[in-house]
Coordinates of N, CA and C and ligand atoms in Angstrom, one line a residue:
M113 N -1.9 13.9 16.0 CA -1.9 12.6 16.7 C -0.5 12.0 16.8
S114 N -0.1 11.6 18.0 CA 1.2 11.1 18.1 C 1.4 9.7 17.6
E115 N 2.6 9.4 17.0 CA 2.8 8.1 16.5 C 3.2 7.1 17.6
A116 N 2.7 5.9 17.5 CA 3.1 4.9 18.4 C 4.5 4.5 18.1
P117 N 5.2 4.0 19.1 CA 6.6 3.6 18.8 C 6.6 2.6 17.7
L118 N 7.7 2.7 16.9 CA 7.8 1.9 15.7 C 8.0 0.4 16.1
T119 N 7.0 -0.4 15.6 CA 7.2 -1.9 15.8 C 7.0 -2.5 14.4
V120 N 8.1 -2.5 13.6 CA 8.0 -3.1 12.3 C 8.4 -4.6 12.5
P121 N 7.5 -5.5 12.4 CA 7.8 -6.9 12.6 C 8.9 -7.3 11.6
L122 N 9.8 -8.1 12.1 CA 10.8 -8.6 11.2 C 10.3 -9.9 10.6
A123 N 10.6 -9.9 9.3 CA 10.1 -11.1 8.5 C 11.0 -12.3 8.8
P124 N 10.5 -13.5 8.7 CA 11.4 -14.6 8.7 C 12.4 -14.6 7.6
F125 N 13.5 -15.3 7.7 CA 14.7 -15.3 6.8 C 14.3 -15.1 5.3
D126 N 13.5 -16.0 4.8 CA 13.3 -16.0 3.4 C 12.0 -15.3 2.9
V127 N 11.5 -14.4 3.7 CA 10.3 -13.7 3.2 C 10.6 -12.2 3.1
P128 N 10.2 -11.5 2.1 CA 10.5 -10.1 2.0 C 9.9 -9.4 3.2
R129 N 10.6 -8.4 3.8 CA 10.0 -7.8 4.9 C 8.8 -6.9 4.6
H130 N 9.0 -6.2 3.4 CA 7.9 -5.2 3.0 C 7.5 -5.5 1.6
V131 N 6.2 -5.9 1.5 CA 5.6 -6.2 0.1 C 4.6 -5.1 -0.1
A132 N 4.6 -4.5 -1.3 CA 3.6 -3.6 -1.7 C 2.9 -4.1 -3.0
I133 N 1.6 -3.8 -3.0 CA 0.8 -4.4 -4.1 C -0.1 -3.3 -4.8
I134 N 0.0 -3.3 -6.2 CA -0.9 -2.6 -7.0 C -2.0 -3.5 -7.4
M135 N -3.2 -3.4 -6.8 CA -4.3 -4.3 -7.0 C -5.1 -4.0 -8.3
D136 N -4.6 -4.4 -9.4 CA -5.1 -3.9 -10.7 C -5.9 -5.0 -11.4
G137 N -7.0 -4.6 -12.1 CA -7.7 -5.5 -13.0 C -9.1 -5.9 -12.5
N138 N -9.6 -5.2 -11.5 CA -11.0 -5.5 -11.0 C -12.0 -5.3 -12.2
G139 N -11.8 -4.2 -12.9 CA -12.8 -3.9 -14.0 C -12.7 -5.0 -15.1
R140 N -11.5 -5.3 -15.5 CA -11.4 -6.3 -16.6 C -11.9 -7.7 -16.1
W141 N -11.6 -8.0 -14.8 CA -12.2 -9.3 -14.3 C -13.7 -9.3 -14.5
A142 N -14.3 -8.2 -14.1 CA -15.8 -8.2 -14.2 C -16.2 -8.2 -15.7
A143 N -15.6 -7.4 -16.5 CA -16.0 -7.4 -17.9 C -15.9 -8.7 -18.6
A144 N -14.8 -9.5 -18.2 CA -14.6 -10.8 -18.8 C -15.7 -11.8 -18.4
R145 N -16.5 -11.4 -17.4 CA -17.6 -12.3 -17.0 C -19.0 -11.6 -17.2
G146 N -19.0 -10.5 -17.9 CA -20.2 -9.8 -18.2 C -20.9 -9.2 -17.0
L147 N -20.0 -8.9 -16.0 CA -20.6 -8.4 -14.7 C -20.3 -6.9 -14.6
P148 N -21.0 -6.1 -13.8 CA -20.7 -4.7 -13.6 C -19.3 -4.5 -13.0
R149 N -18.6 -3.4 -13.2 CA -17.3 -3.2 -12.7 C -17.4 -3.2 -11.1
A150 N -18.5 -2.8 -10.6 CA -18.6 -2.8 -9.1 C -18.4 -4.2 -8.5
E151 N -18.9 -5.2 -9.3 CA -18.7 -6.6 -8.8 C -17.2 -6.9 -8.8
G152 N -16.5 -6.4 -9.7 CA -15.0 -6.7 -9.7 C -14.4 -6.1 -8.5
H153 N -14.8 -4.9 -8.1 CA -14.3 -4.2 -6.9 C -14.7 -5.0 -5.7
R154 N -15.9 -5.5 -5.7 CA -16.3 -6.3 -4.5 C -15.5 -7.5 -4.3
R155 N -15.3 -8.2 -5.5 CA -14.4 -9.4 -5.4 C -13.0 -9.0 -5.1
G156 N -12.6 -7.8 -5.4 CA -11.3 -7.3 -5.1 C -11.1 -7.2 -3.6
V157 N -12.1 -6.8 -2.9 CA -12.0 -6.7 -1.4 C -11.8 -8.1 -0.8
E158 N -12.5 -9.1 -1.4 CA -12.4 -10.5 -0.9 C -10.9 -11.0 -1.1
A159 N -10.3 -10.6 -2.3 CA -8.9 -11.0 -2.6 C -8.0 -10.3 -1.6
L160 N -8.4 -9.1 -1.2 CA -7.6 -8.3 -0.3 C -7.6 -9.0 1.1
R161 N -8.8 -9.4 1.5 CA -8.9 -10.1 2.8 C -8.0 -11.4 2.8
Q162 N -8.1 -12.1 1.8 CA -7.2 -13.4 1.7 C -5.8 -13.0 1.7
T163 N -5.4 -11.9 1.0 CA -4.0 -11.6 0.9 C -3.4 -11.1 2.3
V164 N -4.3 -10.3 3.0 CA -3.8 -9.9 4.3 C -3.6 -11.1 5.2
R165 N -4.5 -12.0 5.2 CA -4.4 -13.2 6.0 C -3.1 -14.0 5.6
A166 N -2.9 -14.2 4.3 CA -1.8 -14.9 3.8 C -0.5 -14.2 4.2
A167 N -0.5 -12.9 4.1 CA 0.8 -12.1 4.4 C 1.1 -12.3 5.9
G168 N 0.1 -12.3 6.8 CA 0.3 -12.6 8.2 C 0.9 -14.0 8.4
E169 N 0.3 -14.9 7.7 CA 0.7 -16.3 7.9 C 2.1 -16.6 7.4
L170 N 2.5 -15.9 6.3 CA 3.8 -16.1 5.8 C 4.9 -15.3 6.5
G171 N 4.5 -14.4 7.4 CA 5.5 -13.7 8.2 C 6.0 -12.4 7.5
I172 N 5.2 -11.9 6.5 CA 5.6 -10.6 5.9 C 5.4 -9.6 7.0
G173 N 6.3 -8.6 7.2 CA 6.2 -7.6 8.2 C 5.2 -6.5 7.8
I174 N 5.4 -6.0 6.6 CA 4.6 -4.9 6.1 C 4.0 -5.2 4.8
L175 N 2.7 -4.9 4.7 CA 2.0 -5.0 3.4 C 1.4 -3.7 3.1
T176 N 1.8 -3.1 2.0 CA 1.3 -1.8 1.5 C 0.4 -2.0 0.3
I177 N -0.9 -1.5 0.4 CA -1.8 -1.7 -0.7 C -2.2 -0.4 -1.3
F178 N -2.3 -0.4 -2.7 CA -2.8 0.8 -3.4 C -4.3 0.8 -3.5
S179 N -5.0 1.4 -2.6 CA -6.5 1.2 -2.6 C -7.2 2.3 -3.3
F180 N -6.7 3.5 -3.4 CA -7.4 4.5 -4.2 C -6.3 5.6 -4.5
S181 N -6.1 5.8 -5.8 CA -5.1 6.7 -6.2 C -5.6 8.1 -6.4
S182 N -4.7 9.1 -6.3 CA -5.0 10.5 -6.5 C -5.7 10.7 -7.9
E183 N -5.3 9.8 -8.9 CA -5.8 9.9 -10.2 C -7.2 9.2 -10.4
N184 N -7.6 8.4 -9.4 CA -8.9 7.7 -9.5 C -10.1 8.6 -9.4
W185 N -9.8 9.9 -9.0 CA -11.0 10.8 -9.0 C -11.5 11.1 -10.4
A186 N -10.7 10.7 -11.4 CA -11.1 10.9 -12.8 C -12.2 9.9 -13.3
R187 N -12.5 8.9 -12.4 CA -13.5 7.9 -12.8 C -14.9 8.5 -12.6
P188 N -15.9 7.8 -13.2 CA -17.2 8.3 -13.1 C -17.6 8.3 -11.6
A189 N -18.5 9.3 -11.3 CA -18.9 9.5 -9.9 C -19.4 8.3 -9.2
A190 N -20.2 7.5 -10.0 CA -20.8 6.3 -9.4 C -19.7 5.3 -9.0
E191 N -18.7 5.2 -9.8 CA -17.6 4.2 -9.4 C -16.8 4.7 -8.2
I192 N -16.6 6.0 -8.2 CA -15.9 6.6 -7.0 C -16.7 6.3 -5.7
S193 N -18.0 6.6 -5.9 CA -18.8 6.3 -4.7 C -18.8 4.9 -4.3
E194 N -18.8 4.0 -5.2 CA -18.7 2.5 -4.9 C -17.4 2.2 -4.2
L195 N -16.3 2.8 -4.7 CA -15.0 2.5 -4.0 C -14.9 3.1 -2.6
M196 N -15.5 4.3 -2.4 CA -15.5 4.9 -1.1 C -16.4 4.0 -0.2
G197 N -17.5 3.5 -0.7 CA -18.4 2.7 0.1 C -17.7 1.4 0.5
L198 N -16.9 0.8 -0.5 CA -16.2 -0.4 -0.1 C -15.2 -0.2 1.0
L199 N -14.5 1.0 0.9 CA -13.5 1.3 2.0 C -14.3 1.4 3.4
R200 N -15.4 2.1 3.3 CA -16.2 2.3 4.6 C -16.6 0.9 5.1
R201 N -17.1 0.0 4.2 CA -17.6 -1.3 4.6 C -16.4 -2.1 5.1
F202 N -15.3 -2.0 4.4 CA -14.1 -2.8 4.8 C -13.7 -2.5 6.2
I203 N -13.6 -1.2 6.5 CA -13.2 -0.8 7.9 C -14.2 -1.2 8.9
R204 N -15.5 -0.9 8.6 CA -16.6 -1.3 9.6 C -16.6 -2.8 9.8
H205 N -16.6 -3.6 8.8 CA -16.8 -5.0 8.9 C -15.5 -5.8 9.3
D206 N -14.4 -5.3 8.9 CA -13.1 -6.1 9.0 C -12.2 -5.6 10.1
L207 N -12.5 -4.4 10.6 CA -11.5 -3.8 11.6 C -11.3 -4.6 12.8
A208 N -12.5 -5.1 13.4 CA -12.4 -5.9 14.6 C -11.5 -7.2 14.4
E209 N -11.8 -7.8 13.2 CA -11.0 -9.0 12.9 C -9.5 -8.7 12.7
L210 N -9.3 -7.6 12.0 CA -7.8 -7.3 11.7 C -7.2 -7.0 13.1
H211 N -7.9 -6.3 14.0 CA -7.3 -6.0 15.3 C -7.1 -7.2 16.1
A212 N -8.1 -8.2 16.1 CA -7.9 -9.4 16.8 C -6.8 -10.2 16.3
S213 N -6.5 -10.1 15.0 CA -5.4 -10.9 14.5 C -4.0 -10.2 14.5
G214 N -4.0 -9.1 15.2 CA -2.7 -8.4 15.5 C -2.2 -7.5 14.3
V215 N -3.1 -7.1 13.4 CA -2.8 -6.2 12.3 C -2.8 -4.8 12.8
R216 N -1.8 -4.1 12.5 CA -1.8 -2.6 12.7 C -2.0 -1.9 11.4
V217 N -2.9 -1.0 11.3 CA -3.3 -0.3 10.1 C -2.7 1.1 10.1
R218 N -2.0 1.5 9.0 CA -1.6 2.9 8.8 C -2.0 3.4 7.5
V219 N -2.2 4.6 7.3 CA -2.7 5.2 6.1 C -1.8 6.2 5.5
I220 N -1.4 6.1 4.2 CA -0.6 7.2 3.6 C -1.5 7.8 2.5
G221 N -1.2 9.0 2.1 CA -1.9 9.7 1.1 C -2.5 11.0 1.7
E222 N -3.2 11.8 0.8 CA -3.7 13.1 1.2 C -5.0 12.9 1.9
R223 N -5.1 13.4 3.2 CA -6.4 13.3 3.9 C -7.3 14.6 3.7
E224 N -6.6 15.7 3.4 CA -7.4 16.9 3.2 C -8.3 16.8 2.0
G225 N -9.5 17.2 2.2 CA -10.5 17.2 1.2 C -11.3 15.9 1.1
L226 N -10.9 14.9 1.9 CA -11.7 13.6 1.9 C -12.9 13.8 2.7
D227 N -13.9 13.0 2.4 CA -15.2 13.0 3.2 C -14.8 12.8 4.7
P228 N -15.4 13.7 5.6 CA -15.0 13.6 7.0 C -15.3 12.2 7.6
E229 N -16.3 11.6 7.1 CA -16.6 10.2 7.7 C -15.5 9.2 7.3
I230 N -15.0 9.3 6.1 CA -13.9 8.4 5.7 C -12.7 8.7 6.6
N231 N -12.4 10.0 6.7 CA -11.2 10.4 7.6 C -11.4 9.9 9.0
R232 N -12.6 9.9 9.5 CA -12.9 9.5 10.9 C -12.6 8.0 10.9
L233 N -13.1 7.2 9.9 CA -12.9 5.8 9.9 C -11.4 5.4 9.8
L234 N -10.7 6.2 8.9 CA -9.2 5.9 8.8 C -8.5 6.1 10.1
E235 N -8.9 7.2 10.8 CA -8.2 7.5 12.1 C -8.6 6.5 13.1
E236 N -9.8 6.0 13.1 CA -10.2 5.0 14.0 C -9.4 3.7 13.8
A237 N -9.3 3.3 12.6 CA -8.5 2.1 12.3 C -7.1 2.3 12.8
E238 N -6.5 3.4 12.5 CA -5.1 3.6 13.0 C -5.0 3.6 14.5
E239 N -5.9 4.3 15.1 CA -5.9 4.5 16.6 C -6.1 3.1 17.3
L240 N -7.1 2.4 16.8 CA -7.5 1.1 17.5 C -6.3 0.1 17.4
T241 N -5.6 0.1 16.3 CA -4.6 -1.0 16.1 C -3.2 -0.5 16.3
R242 N -3.0 0.7 16.8 CA -1.6 1.3 16.9 C -0.6 0.4 17.7
D243 N -1.0 -0.4 18.6 CA -0.1 -1.2 19.3 C 0.1 -2.6 18.8
N244 N -0.5 -2.9 17.7 CA -0.4 -4.3 17.2 C 0.9 -4.5 16.4
G245 N 1.4 -5.7 16.5 CA 2.7 -5.9 15.9 C 2.9 -7.1 15.0
K246 N 1.8 -7.8 14.6 CA 1.9 -9.0 13.8 C 2.2 -8.7 12.4
L247 N 1.4 -7.7 11.8 CA 1.6 -7.3 10.4 C 1.2 -5.8 10.4
L248 N 2.0 -5.1 9.7 CA 1.6 -3.7 9.4 C 1.0 -3.5 8.1
L249 N -0.3 -3.1 8.0 CA -1.0 -3.0 6.8 C -1.1 -1.5 6.5
V250 N -0.3 -1.1 5.4 CA -0.3 0.3 5.1 C -1.3 0.5 3.9
V251 N -2.3 1.3 4.1 CA -3.3 1.6 3.1 C -3.0 2.9 2.4
A252 N -2.6 2.8 1.1 CA -2.4 4.0 0.4 C -3.7 4.5 -0.2
F253 N -4.3 5.5 0.4 CA -5.6 6.0 0.0 C -5.6 7.4 -0.3
N254 N -6.2 7.8 -1.5 CA -6.0 9.1 -2.0 C -4.5 9.4 -2.2
Y255 N -3.8 8.4 -2.7 CA -2.4 8.5 -2.7 C -1.8 8.6 -4.1
G256 N -0.8 9.5 -4.3 CA 0.0 9.6 -5.5 C 1.4 9.9 -5.1
A257 N 2.3 9.2 -5.7 CA 3.7 9.3 -5.2 C 4.3 10.7 -5.5
R258 N 3.9 11.3 -6.7 CA 4.4 12.6 -7.0 C 3.8 13.6 -6.0
Q259 N 2.6 13.5 -5.6 CA 1.9 14.3 -4.7 C 2.6 14.2 -3.3
E260 N 3.0 12.9 -2.9 CA 3.6 12.7 -1.7 C 5.0 13.4 -1.6
I261 N 5.7 13.3 -2.7 CA 7.1 14.0 -2.8 C 6.9 15.5 -2.8
A262 N 5.8 16.0 -3.4 CA 5.6 17.5 -3.4 C 5.2 17.9 -1.9
R263 N 4.4 17.0 -1.2 CA 4.1 17.3 0.2 C 5.4 17.4 1.0
A264 N 6.3 16.5 0.8 CA 7.6 16.4 1.5 C 8.4 17.7 1.2
A265 N 8.4 18.1 -0.1 CA 9.1 19.4 -0.4 C 8.4 20.6 0.3
C266 N 7.1 20.6 0.4 CA 6.4 21.7 1.1 C 6.9 21.7 2.6
R267 N 6.9 20.6 3.2 CA 7.3 20.5 4.6 C 8.7 21.0 4.8
I268 N 9.6 20.6 3.9 CA 11.0 21.1 4.0 C 11.1 22.6 3.7
A269 N 10.3 23.1 2.7 CA 10.4 24.5 2.4 C 9.9 25.3 3.6
A270 N 8.9 24.8 4.3 CA 8.4 25.5 5.5 C 9.5 25.6 6.6
E271 N 10.3 24.6 6.7 CA 11.3 24.6 7.7 C 12.4 25.6 7.3
V272 N 12.7 25.6 6.0 CA 13.7 26.6 5.5 C 13.2 28.0 5.8
V273 N 12.0 28.3 5.4 CA 11.4 29.6 5.6 C 11.4 30.0 7.1
A274 N 11.1 29.0 7.9 CA 11.1 29.3 9.4 C 12.5 29.5 10.0
G275 N 13.5 29.2 9.1 CA 14.9 29.4 9.6 C 15.4 28.2 10.4
R276 N 14.7 27.1 10.4 CA 15.1 25.9 11.1 C 16.0 25.0 10.3
L277 N 16.1 25.3 9.0 CA 16.9 24.4 8.1 C 17.6 25.2 7.1
D278 N 18.8 24.8 6.8 CA 19.6 25.5 5.8 C 19.3 24.7 4.5
A279 N 18.9 25.5 3.4 CA 18.6 24.8 2.1 C 19.7 23.9 1.6
A280 N 21.0 24.3 2.0 CA 22.1 23.5 1.5 C 22.2 22.1 2.2
A281 N 21.4 22.0 3.3 CA 21.4 20.7 4.0 C 20.4 19.7 3.5
I282 N 19.7 20.1 2.4 CA 18.6 19.2 1.9 C 19.3 18.1 1.1
T283 N 19.1 16.9 1.5 CA 19.7 15.7 0.9 C 18.6 14.7 0.5
A284 N 18.9 13.7 -0.2 CA 17.9 12.6 -0.5 C 17.4 12.0 0.8
D285 N 18.3 11.8 1.7 CA 17.9 11.2 3.0 C 16.9 12.1 3.7
L286 N 17.2 13.4 3.7 CA 16.3 14.3 4.4 C 14.9 14.4 3.8
L287 N 14.9 14.4 2.4 CA 13.6 14.4 1.8 C 12.8 13.1 2.1
G288 N 13.6 12.0 2.1 CA 12.9 10.7 2.5 C 12.3 10.8 3.9
R289 N 12.9 11.5 4.8 CA 12.4 11.6 6.1 C 11.2 12.6 6.3
H290 N 10.8 13.2 5.1 CA 9.6 14.0 5.2 C 8.4 13.4 4.4
L291 N 8.6 12.2 3.9 CA 7.5 11.5 3.2 C 6.4 11.1 4.2
D292 N 5.3 10.5 3.7 CA 4.2 10.2 4.6 C 4.5 9.2 5.7
A293 N 5.3 8.2 5.4 CA 5.6 7.2 6.5 C 7.2 7.0 6.5
P294 N 7.9 8.0 7.0 CA 9.3 8.0 6.9 C 10.0 7.0 7.7
D295 N 9.3 6.4 8.7 CA 10.0 5.4 9.5 C 10.0 4.0 8.9
L296 N 9.3 3.8 7.8 CA 9.2 2.4 7.2 C 10.3 2.2 6.2
P297 N 10.8 0.9 6.2 CA 11.8 0.5 5.2 C 11.1 0.5 3.8
D298 N 11.9 0.8 2.8 CA 11.3 0.7 1.4 C 10.8 -0.7 1.1
P299 N 9.8 -0.8 0.2 CA 9.4 -2.1 -0.2 C 10.5 -3.0 -0.8
D300 N 10.6 -4.2 -0.4 CA 11.5 -5.1 -1.0 C 10.9 -5.6 -2.4
L301 N 9.6 -5.8 -2.4 CA 9.0 -6.4 -3.5 C 7.7 -5.6 -3.8
I302 N 7.5 -5.2 -5.0 CA 6.2 -4.5 -5.5 C 5.6 -5.5 -6.5
I303 N 4.4 -5.8 -6.2 CA 3.6 -6.7 -7.1 C 2.5 -5.9 -7.8
R304 N 2.4 -6.1 -9.1 CA 1.2 -5.5 -9.8 C 0.5 -6.7 -10.5
T305 N -0.8 -6.7 -10.3 CA -1.6 -7.7 -11.0 C -2.1 -7.2 -12.3
S306 N -2.7 -8.0 -13.1 CA -3.4 -7.7 -14.3 C -2.5 -7.7 -15.6
G307 N -1.2 -7.9 -15.4 CA -0.3 -7.9 -16.6 C 0.2 -6.6 -17.0
E308 N -0.3 -5.5 -16.4 CA 0.2 -4.1 -16.8 C 1.6 -4.0 -16.1
Q309 N 2.5 -3.4 -16.8 CA 3.9 -3.3 -16.2 C 4.3 -1.9 -16.1
R310 N 3.8 -1.2 -15.1 CA 4.2 0.1 -14.7 C 3.8 0.4 -13.3
L311 N 4.3 1.5 -12.7 CA 4.1 1.8 -11.3 C 2.9 2.8 -11.1
S312 N 2.5 3.5 -12.2 CA 1.3 4.3 -12.0 C 1.3 5.2 -10.8
N313 N 2.4 5.9 -10.6 CA 2.5 6.9 -9.5 C 2.4 6.3 -8.1
F314 N 2.9 5.1 -8.0 CA 2.8 4.4 -6.7 C 4.3 4.3 -6.1
L315 N 4.5 4.8 -4.9 CA 5.8 4.7 -4.2 C 7.0 5.0 -5.0
L316 N 6.9 6.0 -5.9 CA 8.1 6.2 -6.8 C 9.4 6.4 -6.1
W317 N 9.4 7.1 -5.0 CA 10.6 7.4 -4.2 C 11.1 6.1 -3.6
Q318 N 10.2 5.4 -3.0 CA 10.5 4.2 -2.2 C 10.9 3.0 -3.1
A319 N 10.5 3.0 -4.4 CA 10.7 1.9 -5.2 C 12.1 1.8 -5.9
A320 N 13.0 2.8 -5.5 CA 14.3 2.9 -6.1 C 15.0 1.5 -6.3
Y321 N 14.9 0.7 -5.3 CA 15.6 -0.6 -5.4 C 14.7 -1.8 -5.1
S322 N 13.4 -1.5 -5.3 CA 12.4 -2.6 -5.1 C 12.5 -3.6 -6.3
E323 N 12.2 -4.8 -6.0 CA 12.0 -5.8 -7.1 C 10.6 -5.7 -7.6
L324 N 10.4 -5.6 -8.9 CA 9.0 -5.5 -9.4 C 8.6 -6.8 -10.0
V325 N 7.5 -7.3 -9.6 CA 6.9 -8.6 -10.1 C 5.5 -8.3 -10.7
F326 N 5.4 -8.6 -12.0 CA 4.1 -8.4 -12.6 C 3.4 -9.7 -12.8
V327 N 2.2 -9.8 -12.3 CA 1.5 -11.1 -12.3 C 0.4 -11.0 -13.3
P328 N 0.3 -12.0 -14.2 CA -0.7 -11.9 -15.3 C -2.1 -12.4 -14.9
I329 N -2.5 -12.1 -13.7 CA -3.9 -12.4 -13.4 C -4.6 -11.1 -12.8
Y330 N -5.9 -11.1 -12.9 CA -6.6 -9.9 -12.4 C -6.7 -10.0 -10.9
W331 N -6.8 -8.8 -10.3 CA -6.7 -8.8 -8.8 C -7.7 -9.7 -8.1
P332 N -9.0 -9.8 -8.5 CA -9.9 -10.7 -7.8 C -9.5 -12.1 -7.8
D333 N -8.6 -12.5 -8.7 CA -8.1 -13.9 -8.7 C -6.8 -14.1 -7.9
F334 N -6.3 -13.0 -7.3 CA -5.1 -13.1 -6.5 C -5.4 -13.8 -5.2
D335 N -4.5 -14.7 -4.8 CA -4.7 -15.5 -3.5 C -3.3 -15.8 -2.9
R336 N -3.3 -16.6 -1.9 CA -2.1 -17.0 -1.2 C -1.1 -17.7 -2.2
A337 N -1.6 -18.5 -3.1 CA -0.7 -19.2 -4.0 C 0.0 -18.2 -5.0
A338 N -0.8 -17.2 -5.4 CA -0.2 -16.1 -6.3 C 0.8 -15.3 -5.5
L339 N 0.5 -15.0 -4.2 CA 1.5 -14.3 -3.4 C 2.8 -15.1 -3.2
E340 N 2.6 -16.4 -3.0 CA 3.8 -17.2 -2.8 C 4.6 -17.3 -4.1
G341 N 3.9 -17.3 -5.3 CA 4.6 -17.3 -6.6 C 5.4 -16.1 -6.8
A342 N 4.8 -14.9 -6.4 CA 5.5 -13.6 -6.6 C 6.8 -13.6 -5.7
I343 N 6.6 -14.2 -4.5 CA 7.8 -14.2 -3.5 C 8.9 -15.1 -4.1
A344 N 8.4 -16.2 -4.7 CA 9.4 -17.2 -5.3 C 10.2 -16.5 -6.4
E345 N 9.5 -15.7 -7.2 CA 10.1 -14.9 -8.3 C 11.1 -13.9 -7.7
Y346 N 10.7 -13.2 -6.6 CA 11.6 -12.3 -5.9 C 12.9 -13.0 -5.5
H347 N 12.8 -14.2 -5.1 CA 14.0 -14.9 -4.6 C 14.9 -15.3 -5.7
R348 N 14.3 -15.3 -7.0 CA 15.2 -15.6 -8.1 C 16.0 -14.4 -8.5
R349 N 15.7 -13.2 -8.0 CA 16.4 -12.0 -8.4 C 17.6 -11.8 -7.5
E350 N 18.6 -11.1 -8.0 CA 19.8 -10.8 -7.2 C 19.8 -9.3 -6.9
R351 N 19.7 -8.9 -5.7 CA 19.6 -7.5 -5.4 C 21.0 -6.9 -5.0
R352 N 21.5 -5.9 -5.8 CA 22.8 -5.4 -5.5 C 22.8 -3.9 -5.1
F353 N 21.7 -3.3 -5.1 CA 21.5 -1.9 -4.6 C 22.6 -1.0 -5.1
G354 N 23.0 -1.1 -6.4 CA 24.0 -0.3 -7.0 C 25.4 -0.7 -6.8
G355 N 25.6 -1.7 -5.9 CA 26.9 -2.2 -5.7 C 27.2 -3.4 -6.6
L356 N 28.2 -4.2 -6.2 CA 28.6 -5.4 -7.0 C 28.2 -6.7 -6.4
V357 N 27.9 -6.6 -5.1 CA 27.7 -7.8 -4.3 C 26.2 -7.9 -4.0
A358 N 25.6 -9.1 -4.2 CA 24.2 -9.3 -3.8 C 24.0 -9.1 -2.3
R359 N 22.9 -8.4 -2.0 CA 22.6 -8.2 -0.6 C 21.1 -8.4 -0.3
T360 N 20.8 -8.6 0.9 CA 19.3 -8.7 1.2 C 18.8 -7.3 1.5
G361 N 17.5 -7.2 1.5 CA 16.9 -5.8 1.6 C 16.9 -5.3 3.1
S362 N 16.8 -6.2 4.1 CA 16.7 -5.7 5.4 C 18.0 -5.6 6.1
Ligands
FPP354 C1 -7.9 -1.5 -10.0 O1 -8.9 -2.1 -10.7 C2 -8.3 -1.3 -8.6 C3 -8.6 -0.2 -8.0 C4 -9.0 1.1 -8.6 C5 -8.7 0.0 -6.5 C6 -8.5 -1.3 -5.8 C7 -9.6 -1.5 -4.9 C8 -10.0 -2.7 -4.4 C9 -9.2 -3.9 -4.4 C10 -11.2 -2.7 -3.7 C11 -11.3 -1.7 -2.6 C12 -10.6 -2.0 -1.4 C13 -10.5 -1.1 -0.4 C14 -9.9 -1.4 0.9 C15 -11.2 0.2 -0.6 P1 -9.4 -1.3 -12.0 O2 -10.7 -0.8 -11.7 O3 -8.4 -0.3 -12.4 O4 -9.4 -2.5 -13.1 P2 -9.3 -2.3 -14.6 O5 -7.9 -1.7 -14.9 O6 -9.4 -3.7 -15.1 O7 -10.4 -1.4 -15.1

C-alpha cells in the first residue's frame, strides 16, 4: 500500500508536536472498584476517546498510543479476546467520527499473525483517513520497540544481502529510516499513567530525547485536564538534546 504524502500537522507554539501515551492501569482501576478487569479496559476506551478529542483541540499534531503490546499475548486468553474486541468495536464505532473530525490513523507494530479481520479493520482505518491533516493518531498495536528495531535490522540486512547497501554505510540515521513510521518526528513527550515509571518496550529508539512524564492516576481517569497537566510539566523541563543550550523539539 502506498503512503499518502506526509502531512504532519504543526502544533501551535507552546504545545508539543508529538505526544505518546502508555495507557496503564485499567486493571487496577477496576480492581479498586471491585469490577472485572474488562470494565477497566472499557472505561479505558472512553478515556482514549476524550484524549483524542482533547489532543485535537489543543493542537497536538501527533498522538501515539500504546494499545496492545507484543508482550500482552502473555495475558489470559479471555482478556486478550476482550482487548481485540475493544479494538474492533473502537474502529467500527469511532472511525466515522474520527474521519469527520480530520483525524488520520496510522498503525505501527507487527501485522503478521494477527487475526485477518483485525488487519482488515486497521487497513480500512488507515486507508479511509489517509488524507486527513488535523491530528495524526498513531496506534501501536501488537507493538514492541525491540521487535521494531529487529524488523528494521532485517530490512537493512536484506538490502546488504541484495548488494544494494554497503554494511559500512549503516548509521543510526539509516536504522531510524527503517523503523515502522520513519517519516514521523520522535515524540517530544511520553506520558505514562498509573504511577509506574518505565517504558515497557515502547518507542525505545524514538524516546532518546523525549521528556517522560509519569502521571499518578489510572488510565480510565485520564482526561483533558490530566493531559494539560502533563504538558505543563513538559514545559517546566529544559531540553538540550545533548548540547548545552535549551532547544525546542520541532
Ligand atoms: C494497561 O492496563 C492497558 C492496556 C493493556 C491496553 C490499553 C487498552 C485500552 C486503553 C483499551 C483498548 C483500546 C483500544 C483502541 C484497543 P493494564 O491492564 O495493564 O492495567 P494494570 O496494570 O492495572 O493491570
